[in-house]
Amino acid sequence: MTAISGVEFLTWLLIAASTIAVLTKYLRIPYTVALVLGGLLLSLLHLSFLSPLQPNQRPNWLTPDVILILFLPALVFEGSVKIDVRDLLRDAAPLLVLANIGVLLATLVTGYLVHWVIGLPILIALLFGAIISATDPISVLAIFKGLRMDKRLSVIIEGESLLNDGTAVVLFQILLAAVVAGGLSPARGIAQFLWAVVGGAVLGSALGYAASKITQTIDDPQVEITLTTIVAYGSYLLANHLHLSGVIATASAGLMVGNFGAKKGMGTRTALESFWEYIAFVMNSLVFLLIGLEVHINALAHSWRPILFAIAAVMIGRSLSVYFLVPVSNLFAEKIPFRWQHVIVWGGLRGALALALALSLDNTFPYRDRVLDLT
């Protein structure tokens, strides 16, 4: 595999993403759904000029580790840099409950249901539960803007999505290590979870604050955007090196940059947000196309019953986590109305993070194809 073929591969993916984006305007189907369908179609076309997209011709550097490092920091940083931290603090209690205990509960419920109904080994089923428990309500928030929904409800849904990304990835990594090791120690797992979450938040906040102070002395949009890119990926890599949560570190850094650097030191906030929106668009497009290329239609058709059961399990896990935990948080925080809870349940869509985690599983990982099909 040469460098040229790797560039060809990425170029064809961008061409496909752009073409699909144009077609969805006329077909009126969700862009992400169209991307997966486009990936499935491309995997079936055996044309000579599309050879870089064939399984045996794809870049050998696109390993599981590269997929995580390439996609996750950009997707997480883009979401965090736009959020006002004061809005998060207003609803800190329900957000922390949903993003931590809620993800744990949804993972357990989904995992055990999938294990019981589909028959996946329990650790593999729980791993799938962790993969699919993080929410990604981008299209829901776009609908909210058109309907002029209550800002607090938008913040709750967006804030939960930002915070639960890190929780889900930490759970995924702990369960993945347990599958490889052949067992899971609950006490050790809880200790790893707390260390990764708290340590990642402290590290990311410190790096983001330092970057914010630097940007206050610079008045050059290109340099400032470059610095945010270094912070996004640097915080992720450093956290991983220290065995902390890279996703939580990146999210914390993004919150700092968005609330201190961009507001006080940057006169180019619009340019900054436009840059990261573009990067997130590209990363979303690539990951949804990749899942379409990886999954085979025959496998999906053959697995339609397990897929339907898995969808039901995910919905049950999500419903229980919201309807059980939100009333608990209402006891010691500003109440979230019951009618809002319905929106929070159905607004918990899944997106690129789940697909990136599923794609990151090594080809030799047991039940990898089944996990990809279900995701």
Tab-separated table of N, CA and C in Angstrom, residues 21 88 103 124 188 276 311:
chain	number	residue	atom	x	y	z
A	21	ALA	N	-24.195	14.279	-0.343
A	21	ALA	CA	-24.753	15.484	0.299
A	21	ALA	C	-25.658	16.242	-0.659
A	88	LEU	N	-24.304	24.667	31.176
A	88	LEU	CA	-24.047	23.322	31.698
A	88	LEU	C	-24.134	23.295	33.215
A	103	VAL	N	-25.432	6.237	31.449
A	103	VAL	CA	-24.686	5.422	30.483
A	103	VAL	C	-24.405	4.037	31.048
A	124	ILE	N	-18.932	-9.404	25.468
A	124	ILE	CA	-19.121	-8.840	24.121
A	124	ILE	C	-20.418	-8.040	24.067
A	188	ARG	N	-11.594	-3.110	40.289
A	188	ARG	CA	-10.558	-2.514	39.442
A	188	ARG	C	-11.188	-1.685	38.332
A	276	TRP	N	-14.151	24.176	12.690
A	276	TRP	CA	-14.428	22.922	13.387
A	276	TRP	C	-15.721	22.283	12.896
A	311	ILE	N	-32.057	-3.276	18.497
A	311	ILE	CA	-32.696	-1.950	18.496
A	311	ILE	C	-33.662	-1.832	19.677
